[in-house]
Short mmCIF file of C-alpha atoms in Angstrom, two decimals:
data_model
loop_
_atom_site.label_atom_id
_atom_site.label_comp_id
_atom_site.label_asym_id
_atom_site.label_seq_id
_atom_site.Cartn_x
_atom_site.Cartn_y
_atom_site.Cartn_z
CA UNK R 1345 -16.60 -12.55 -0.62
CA UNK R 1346 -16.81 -11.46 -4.16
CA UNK R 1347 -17.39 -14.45 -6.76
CA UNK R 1348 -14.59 -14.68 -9.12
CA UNK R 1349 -14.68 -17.37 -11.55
CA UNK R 1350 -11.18 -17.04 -12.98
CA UNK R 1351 -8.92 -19.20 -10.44
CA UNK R 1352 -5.18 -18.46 -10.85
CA UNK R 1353 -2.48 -20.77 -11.30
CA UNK R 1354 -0.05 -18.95 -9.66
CA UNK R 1355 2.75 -21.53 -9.93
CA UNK R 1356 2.42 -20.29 -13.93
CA UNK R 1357 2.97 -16.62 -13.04
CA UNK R 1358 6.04 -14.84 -14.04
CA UNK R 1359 8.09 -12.65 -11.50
CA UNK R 1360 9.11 -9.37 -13.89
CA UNK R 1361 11.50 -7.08 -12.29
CA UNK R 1362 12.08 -3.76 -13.37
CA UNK R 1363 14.90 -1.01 -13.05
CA UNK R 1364 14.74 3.11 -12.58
CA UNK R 1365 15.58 3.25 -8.99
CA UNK R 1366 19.08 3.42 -7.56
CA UNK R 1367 17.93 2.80 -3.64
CA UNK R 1368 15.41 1.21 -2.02
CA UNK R 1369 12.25 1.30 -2.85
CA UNK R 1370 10.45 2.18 0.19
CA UNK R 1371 6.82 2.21 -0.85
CA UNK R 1372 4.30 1.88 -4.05
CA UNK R 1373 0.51 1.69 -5.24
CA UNK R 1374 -1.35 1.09 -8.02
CA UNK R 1375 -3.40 4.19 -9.56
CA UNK R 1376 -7.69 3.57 -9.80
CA UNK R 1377 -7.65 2.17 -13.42
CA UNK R 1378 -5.20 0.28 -12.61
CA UNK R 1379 -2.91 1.41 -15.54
CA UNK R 1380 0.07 3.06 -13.84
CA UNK R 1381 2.36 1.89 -10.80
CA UNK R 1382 3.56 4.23 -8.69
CA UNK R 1383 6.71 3.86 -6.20
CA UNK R 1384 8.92 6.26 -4.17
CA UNK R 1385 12.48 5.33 -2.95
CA UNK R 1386 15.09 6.66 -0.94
CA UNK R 1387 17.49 7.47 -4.02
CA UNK R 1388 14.85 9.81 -4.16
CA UNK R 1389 13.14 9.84 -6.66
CA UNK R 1390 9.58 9.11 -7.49
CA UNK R 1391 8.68 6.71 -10.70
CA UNK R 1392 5.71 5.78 -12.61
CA UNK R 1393 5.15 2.51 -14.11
CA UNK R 1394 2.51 2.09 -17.19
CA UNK R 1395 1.23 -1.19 -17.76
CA UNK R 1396 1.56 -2.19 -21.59
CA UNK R 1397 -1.59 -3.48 -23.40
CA UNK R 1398 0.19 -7.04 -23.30
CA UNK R 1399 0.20 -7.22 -19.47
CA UNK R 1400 3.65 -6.50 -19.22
CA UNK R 1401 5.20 -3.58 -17.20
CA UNK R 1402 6.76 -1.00 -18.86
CA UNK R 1403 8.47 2.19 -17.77
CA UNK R 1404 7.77 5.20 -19.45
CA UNK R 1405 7.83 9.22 -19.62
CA UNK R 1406 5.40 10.63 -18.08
CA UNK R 1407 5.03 13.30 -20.74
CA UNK R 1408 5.46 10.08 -23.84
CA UNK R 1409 3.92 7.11 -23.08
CA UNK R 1410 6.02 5.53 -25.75
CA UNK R 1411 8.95 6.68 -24.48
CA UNK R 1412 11.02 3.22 -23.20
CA UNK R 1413 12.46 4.65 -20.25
CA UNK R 1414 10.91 5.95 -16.93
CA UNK R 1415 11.28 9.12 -15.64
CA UNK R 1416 11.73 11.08 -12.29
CA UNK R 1417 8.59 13.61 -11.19
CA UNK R 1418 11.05 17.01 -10.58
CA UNK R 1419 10.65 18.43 -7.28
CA UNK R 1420 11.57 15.33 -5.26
CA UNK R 1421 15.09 16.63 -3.19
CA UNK R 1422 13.79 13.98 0.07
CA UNK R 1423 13.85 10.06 0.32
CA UNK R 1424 10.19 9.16 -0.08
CA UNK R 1425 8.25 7.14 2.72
CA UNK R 1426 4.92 6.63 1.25
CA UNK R 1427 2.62 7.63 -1.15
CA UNK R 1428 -1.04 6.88 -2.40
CA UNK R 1429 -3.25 7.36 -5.58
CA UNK R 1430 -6.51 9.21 -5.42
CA UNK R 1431 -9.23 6.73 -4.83
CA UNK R 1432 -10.85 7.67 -8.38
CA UNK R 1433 -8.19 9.95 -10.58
CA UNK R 1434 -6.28 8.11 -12.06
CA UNK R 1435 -4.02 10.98 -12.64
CA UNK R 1436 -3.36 12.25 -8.91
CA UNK R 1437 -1.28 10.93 -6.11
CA UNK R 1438 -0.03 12.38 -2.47
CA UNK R 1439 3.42 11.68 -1.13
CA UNK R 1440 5.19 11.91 1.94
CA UNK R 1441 8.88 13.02 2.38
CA UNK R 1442 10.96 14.11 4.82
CA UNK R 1443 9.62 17.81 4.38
CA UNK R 1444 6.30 17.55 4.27
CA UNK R 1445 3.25 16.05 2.41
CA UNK R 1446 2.73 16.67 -1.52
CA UNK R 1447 0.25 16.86 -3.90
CA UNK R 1448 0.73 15.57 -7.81
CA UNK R 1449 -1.27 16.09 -10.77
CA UNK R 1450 0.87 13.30 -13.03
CA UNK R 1451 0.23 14.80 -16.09
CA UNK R 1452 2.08 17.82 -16.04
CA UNK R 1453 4.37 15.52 -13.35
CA UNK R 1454 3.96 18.72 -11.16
CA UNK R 1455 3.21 19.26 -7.72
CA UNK R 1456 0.10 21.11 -6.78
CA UNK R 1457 0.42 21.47 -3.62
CA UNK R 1458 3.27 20.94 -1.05
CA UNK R 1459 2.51 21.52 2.72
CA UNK R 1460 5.69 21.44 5.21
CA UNK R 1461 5.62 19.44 7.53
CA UNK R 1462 7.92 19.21 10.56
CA UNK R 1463 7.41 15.52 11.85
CA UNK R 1464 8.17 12.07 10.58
CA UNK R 1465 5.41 11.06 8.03
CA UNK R 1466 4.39 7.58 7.91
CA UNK R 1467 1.19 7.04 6.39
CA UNK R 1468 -2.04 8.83 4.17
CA UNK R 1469 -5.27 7.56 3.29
CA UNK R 1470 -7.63 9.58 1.05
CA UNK R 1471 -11.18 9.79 2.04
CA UNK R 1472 -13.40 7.57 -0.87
CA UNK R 1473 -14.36 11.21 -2.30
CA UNK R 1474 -10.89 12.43 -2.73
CA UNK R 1475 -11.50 15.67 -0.27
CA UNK R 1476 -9.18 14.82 2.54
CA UNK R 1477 -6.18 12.76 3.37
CA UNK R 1478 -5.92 11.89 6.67
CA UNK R 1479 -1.48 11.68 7.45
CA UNK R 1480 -0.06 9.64 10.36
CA UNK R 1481 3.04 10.73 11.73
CA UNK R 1482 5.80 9.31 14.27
CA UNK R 1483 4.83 11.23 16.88
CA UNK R 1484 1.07 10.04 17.35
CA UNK R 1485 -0.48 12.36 15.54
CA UNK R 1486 -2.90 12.34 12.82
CA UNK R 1487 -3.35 15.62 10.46
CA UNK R 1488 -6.77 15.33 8.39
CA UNK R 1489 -5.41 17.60 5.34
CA UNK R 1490 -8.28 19.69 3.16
CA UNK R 1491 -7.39 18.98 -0.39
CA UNK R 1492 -9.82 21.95 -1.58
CA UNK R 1493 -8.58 24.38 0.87
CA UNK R 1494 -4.81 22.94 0.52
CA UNK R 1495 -4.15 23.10 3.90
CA UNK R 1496 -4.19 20.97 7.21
CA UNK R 1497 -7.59 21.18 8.89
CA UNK R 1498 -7.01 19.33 12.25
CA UNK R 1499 -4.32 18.10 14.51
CA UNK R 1500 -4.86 15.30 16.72
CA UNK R 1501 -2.65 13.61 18.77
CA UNK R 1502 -2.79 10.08 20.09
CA UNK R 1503 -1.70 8.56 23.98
CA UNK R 1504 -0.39 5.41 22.22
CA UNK R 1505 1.44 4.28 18.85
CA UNK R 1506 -0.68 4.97 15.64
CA UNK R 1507 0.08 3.34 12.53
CA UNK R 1508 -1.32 2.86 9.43
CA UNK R 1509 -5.08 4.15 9.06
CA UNK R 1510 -8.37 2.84 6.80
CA UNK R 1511 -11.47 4.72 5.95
CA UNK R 1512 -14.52 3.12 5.44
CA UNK R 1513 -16.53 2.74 1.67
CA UNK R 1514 -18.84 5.32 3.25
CA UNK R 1515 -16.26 7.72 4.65
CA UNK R 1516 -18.24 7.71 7.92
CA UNK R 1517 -15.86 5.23 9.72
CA UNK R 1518 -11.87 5.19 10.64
CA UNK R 1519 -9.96 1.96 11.65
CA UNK R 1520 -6.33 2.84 12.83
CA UNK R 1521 -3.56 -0.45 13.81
CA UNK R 1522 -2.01 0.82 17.31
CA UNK R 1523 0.88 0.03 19.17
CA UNK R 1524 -0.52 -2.06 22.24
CA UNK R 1525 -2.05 -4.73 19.39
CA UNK R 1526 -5.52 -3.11 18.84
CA UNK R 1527 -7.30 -1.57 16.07
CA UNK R 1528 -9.20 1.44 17.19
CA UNK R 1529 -12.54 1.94 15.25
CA UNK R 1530 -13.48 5.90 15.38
CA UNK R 1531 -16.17 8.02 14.08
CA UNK R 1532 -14.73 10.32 10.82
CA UNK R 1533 -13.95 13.14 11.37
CA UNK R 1534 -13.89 13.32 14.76
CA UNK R 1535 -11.99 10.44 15.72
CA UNK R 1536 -14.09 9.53 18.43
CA UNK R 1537 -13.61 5.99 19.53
CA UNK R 1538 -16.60 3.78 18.85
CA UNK R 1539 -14.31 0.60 20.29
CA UNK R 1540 -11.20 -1.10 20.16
CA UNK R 1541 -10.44 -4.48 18.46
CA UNK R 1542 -8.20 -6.69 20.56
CA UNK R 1543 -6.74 -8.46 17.54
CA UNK R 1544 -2.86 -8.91 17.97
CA UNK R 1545 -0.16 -9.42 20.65
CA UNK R 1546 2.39 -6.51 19.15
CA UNK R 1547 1.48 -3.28 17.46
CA UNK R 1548 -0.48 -3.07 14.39
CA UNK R 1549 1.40 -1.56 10.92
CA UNK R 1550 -1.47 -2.53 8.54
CA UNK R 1551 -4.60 -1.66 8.28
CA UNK R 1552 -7.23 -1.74 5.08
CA UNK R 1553 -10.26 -2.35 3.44
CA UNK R 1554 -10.88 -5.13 1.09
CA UNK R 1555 -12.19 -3.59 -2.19
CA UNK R 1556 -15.87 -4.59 -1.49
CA UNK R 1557 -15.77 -2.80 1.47
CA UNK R 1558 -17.38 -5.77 3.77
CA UNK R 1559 -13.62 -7.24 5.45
CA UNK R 1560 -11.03 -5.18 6.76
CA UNK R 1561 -7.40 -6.54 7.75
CA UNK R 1562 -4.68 -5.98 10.35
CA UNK R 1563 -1.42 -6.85 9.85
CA UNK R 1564 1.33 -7.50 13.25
CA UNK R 1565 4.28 -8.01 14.10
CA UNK R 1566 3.18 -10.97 16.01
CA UNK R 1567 3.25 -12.51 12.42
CA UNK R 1568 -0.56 -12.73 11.82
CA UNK R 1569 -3.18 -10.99 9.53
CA UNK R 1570 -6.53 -10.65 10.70
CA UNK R 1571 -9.61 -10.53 8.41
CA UNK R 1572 -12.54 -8.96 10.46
CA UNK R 1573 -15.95 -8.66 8.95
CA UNK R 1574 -16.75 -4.75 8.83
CA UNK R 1575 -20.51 -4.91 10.10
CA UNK R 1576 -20.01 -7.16 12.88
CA UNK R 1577 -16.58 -5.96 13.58
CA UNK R 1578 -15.63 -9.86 14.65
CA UNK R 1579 -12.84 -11.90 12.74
CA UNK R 1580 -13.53 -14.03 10.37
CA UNK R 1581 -9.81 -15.50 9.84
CA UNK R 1582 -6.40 -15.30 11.27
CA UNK R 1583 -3.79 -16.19 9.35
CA UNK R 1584 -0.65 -17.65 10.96
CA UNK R 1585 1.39 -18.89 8.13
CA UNK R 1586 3.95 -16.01 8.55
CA UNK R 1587 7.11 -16.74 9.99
CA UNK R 1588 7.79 -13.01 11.62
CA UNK R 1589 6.99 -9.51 11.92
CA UNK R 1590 4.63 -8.36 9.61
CA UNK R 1591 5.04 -4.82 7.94
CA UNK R 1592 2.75 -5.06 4.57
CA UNK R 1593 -0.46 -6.90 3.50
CA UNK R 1594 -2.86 -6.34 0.51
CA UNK R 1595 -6.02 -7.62 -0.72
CA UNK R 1596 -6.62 -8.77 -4.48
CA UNK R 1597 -9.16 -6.80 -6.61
CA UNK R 1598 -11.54 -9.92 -6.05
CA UNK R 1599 -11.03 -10.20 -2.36
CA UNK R 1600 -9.92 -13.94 -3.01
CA UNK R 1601 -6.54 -13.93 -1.76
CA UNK R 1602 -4.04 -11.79 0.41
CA UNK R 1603 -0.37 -11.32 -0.17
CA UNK R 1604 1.66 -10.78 2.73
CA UNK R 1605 5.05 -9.36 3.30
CA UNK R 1606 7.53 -8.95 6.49
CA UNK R 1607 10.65 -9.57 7.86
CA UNK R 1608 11.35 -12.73 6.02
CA UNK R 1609 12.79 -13.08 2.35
CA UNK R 1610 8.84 -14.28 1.56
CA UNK R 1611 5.74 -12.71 -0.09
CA UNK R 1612 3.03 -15.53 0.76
CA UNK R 1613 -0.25 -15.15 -1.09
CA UNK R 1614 -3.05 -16.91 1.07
CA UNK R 1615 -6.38 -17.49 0.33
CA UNK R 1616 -8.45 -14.73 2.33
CA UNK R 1617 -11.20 -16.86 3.91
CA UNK R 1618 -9.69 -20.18 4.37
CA UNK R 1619 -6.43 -19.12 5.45
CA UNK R 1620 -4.83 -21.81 2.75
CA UNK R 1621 -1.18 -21.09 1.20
CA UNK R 1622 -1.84 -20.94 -2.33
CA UNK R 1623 1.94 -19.37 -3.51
CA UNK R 1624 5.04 -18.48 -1.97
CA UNK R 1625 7.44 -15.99 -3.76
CA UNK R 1626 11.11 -16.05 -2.84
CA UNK R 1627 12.59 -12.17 -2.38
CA UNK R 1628 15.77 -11.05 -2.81
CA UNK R 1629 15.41 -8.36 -0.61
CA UNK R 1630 13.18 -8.47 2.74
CA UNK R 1631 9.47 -7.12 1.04
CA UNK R 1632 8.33 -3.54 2.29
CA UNK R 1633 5.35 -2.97 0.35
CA UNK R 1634 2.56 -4.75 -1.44
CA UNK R 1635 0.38 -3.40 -3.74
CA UNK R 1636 -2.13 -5.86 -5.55
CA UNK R 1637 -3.84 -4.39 -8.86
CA UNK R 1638 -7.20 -3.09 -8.92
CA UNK R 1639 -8.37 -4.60 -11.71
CA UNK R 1640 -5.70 -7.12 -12.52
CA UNK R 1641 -4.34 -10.36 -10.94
CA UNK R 1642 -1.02 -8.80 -10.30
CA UNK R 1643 0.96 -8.40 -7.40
CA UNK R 1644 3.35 -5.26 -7.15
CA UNK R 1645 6.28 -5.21 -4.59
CA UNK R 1646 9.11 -4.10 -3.41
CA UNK R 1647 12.46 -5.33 -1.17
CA UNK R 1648 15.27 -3.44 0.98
CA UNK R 1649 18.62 -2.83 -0.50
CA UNK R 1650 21.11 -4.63 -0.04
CA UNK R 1651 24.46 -3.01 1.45
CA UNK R 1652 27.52 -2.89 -0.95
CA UNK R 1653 29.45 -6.14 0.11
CA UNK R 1654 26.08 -8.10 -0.75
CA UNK R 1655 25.99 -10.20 -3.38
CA UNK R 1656 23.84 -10.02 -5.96
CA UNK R 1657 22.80 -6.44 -5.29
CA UNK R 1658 22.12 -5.83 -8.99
CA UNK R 1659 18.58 -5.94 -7.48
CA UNK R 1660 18.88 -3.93 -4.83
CA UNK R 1661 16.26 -1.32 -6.12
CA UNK R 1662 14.18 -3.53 -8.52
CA UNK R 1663 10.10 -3.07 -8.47
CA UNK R 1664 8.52 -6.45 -8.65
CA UNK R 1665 5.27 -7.33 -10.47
CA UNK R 1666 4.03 -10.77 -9.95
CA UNK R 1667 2.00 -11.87 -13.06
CA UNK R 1668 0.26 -14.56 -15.17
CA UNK R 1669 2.94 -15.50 -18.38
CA UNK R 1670 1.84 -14.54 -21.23
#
């Protein structure tokens, strides 16, 4: 793993929520630098986040970053599912809706490019030289989209459940989580199977790279995360700490530790290798996504709404950021 001398007390941490949304919060990611959060929601609306010199989170305009409140990117008429920064502009982001798949340069909070797309979108992963984003849908398919040409370059469809894909450091290499448990490792682009990781008992929603490149995880709904070493393609630790389904896991920016989320009102944060609990955080809301910084020990996350007879649903739409106190 990556040596980190810095080891977090996370029982000193803060838990910061923040406001802008008015439904759930369905999905979110840090940008490159590391400088912006990013979430979608069902309201819908899509918000970004700057981090303030002081560590704190603070919601701005995109067009004034002084401004103190955040602000909608126009175009957004769909409840958001997912979206992801480019892997090194910090200024550009794809999103999936329920019309299609769309393009943002954040700047000018404009869309680029918006392709229509008839199917449920689920997930996108960029390639690590920003030229394509591969999209999985509900239907088993998997569009590889050419961001240079703006359009969809292949269609491929799938004889079992595809989730959530990865692509290797080197861009050679594609690691999907299926629904029979496995993790299918493919050539890229072809998507020719190389093998097939027997890894879970139920289907496979998360899939990623650590940020060295050298482990990979799978997240179930068996309630484990698998770490697998990437050359060897052979696990180096499961965790079983989780309680039940698992639908979101993320890796630090060292590697050191992995926060995961599911169907219980618990992120746990686990050290990667050993397995160990190091910190639980208690949830208001089951969490849907987990997004830890790039360059910063802080967790981002989100939680379901709550209907309007719960209580407390003041927080029904917060974004989370898990941090050291100042």
């Amino acid at each position: 793993m990556v040596a980190d001398n810095y080891q977090p007390n996370f029982s000193d941490f803060r838990e910061d929520q923040h406001g802008g949304h008015v439904a759930q919060v369905n999905t979110l990611d840090w940008n490159c630098t590391g400088d912006c959060l990013g979430t979608g929601s069902a309201d819908p609306s899509l918000l970004l986040y700057k981090l303030h010199p002081t560590g704190l989170i603070q919601t701005c305009s995109l067009a004034n970053d002084k401004a103190p409140y955040s602000k909608k990117l126009p175009g957004v008429a769909h409840s958001n599912f997912f979206l992801i920064w480019h892997p090194s502009d910090p200024d550009r982001l794809v999103s999936l809706d329920e019309e299609g798949i769309r393009f943002w340069d954040t700047r000018s909070a404009k869309i680029t490019t918006s392709l229509p797309v008839a199917k449920k979108l689920l997930y996108a992963v960029w390639t690590p030289n920003g030229n394509e984003v591969v999209v999985t849908t509900s239907s088993n398919v998997n569009m590889i989209v050419d961001v240079r040409k703006e359009a969809i370059a292949k269609i491929l469809s799938n004889s079992v459940e595809v989730n959530q894909a990865a692509i290797s450091p080197d861009g050679r290499s594609v690691l999907q989580g299926l629904g029979n448990g496995h993790i299918a490792v493919c050539d890229y682009p072809s998507f020719q199977n190389r093998t097939s990781l027997a890894g879970h008992m139920e289907r496979v929603l998360s899939c990623k790279f650590d940020p060295s490149g050298r482990y990979f995880l799978s997240g179930s709904h068996d309630s484990t995360v698998t770490v697998w070493d990437f050359d060897t393609l052979m696990p180096v630790k499961n965790h079983y700490n989780y309680d039940s389904a698992i639908n979101d896991a993320s890796f630090s920016h060292d590697s050191q530790y992995l926060a995961l989320g599911g169907d219980e009102y618990t992120i746990k944060i686990n050290h990667t290798i050993t397995g160990e609990l190091a910190h639980k955080i208690r949830c208001s809301g089951l969490p849907l996504a987990l997004s830890w910084n790039p360059k910063h020990m802080l967790l981002g996350y989100s939680g379901e709404s709550f209907p309007p007879d719960r209580e407390n649903k003041s927080g029904m739409a917060n974004v989370n950021v898990f941090a050291p106190k100042l």
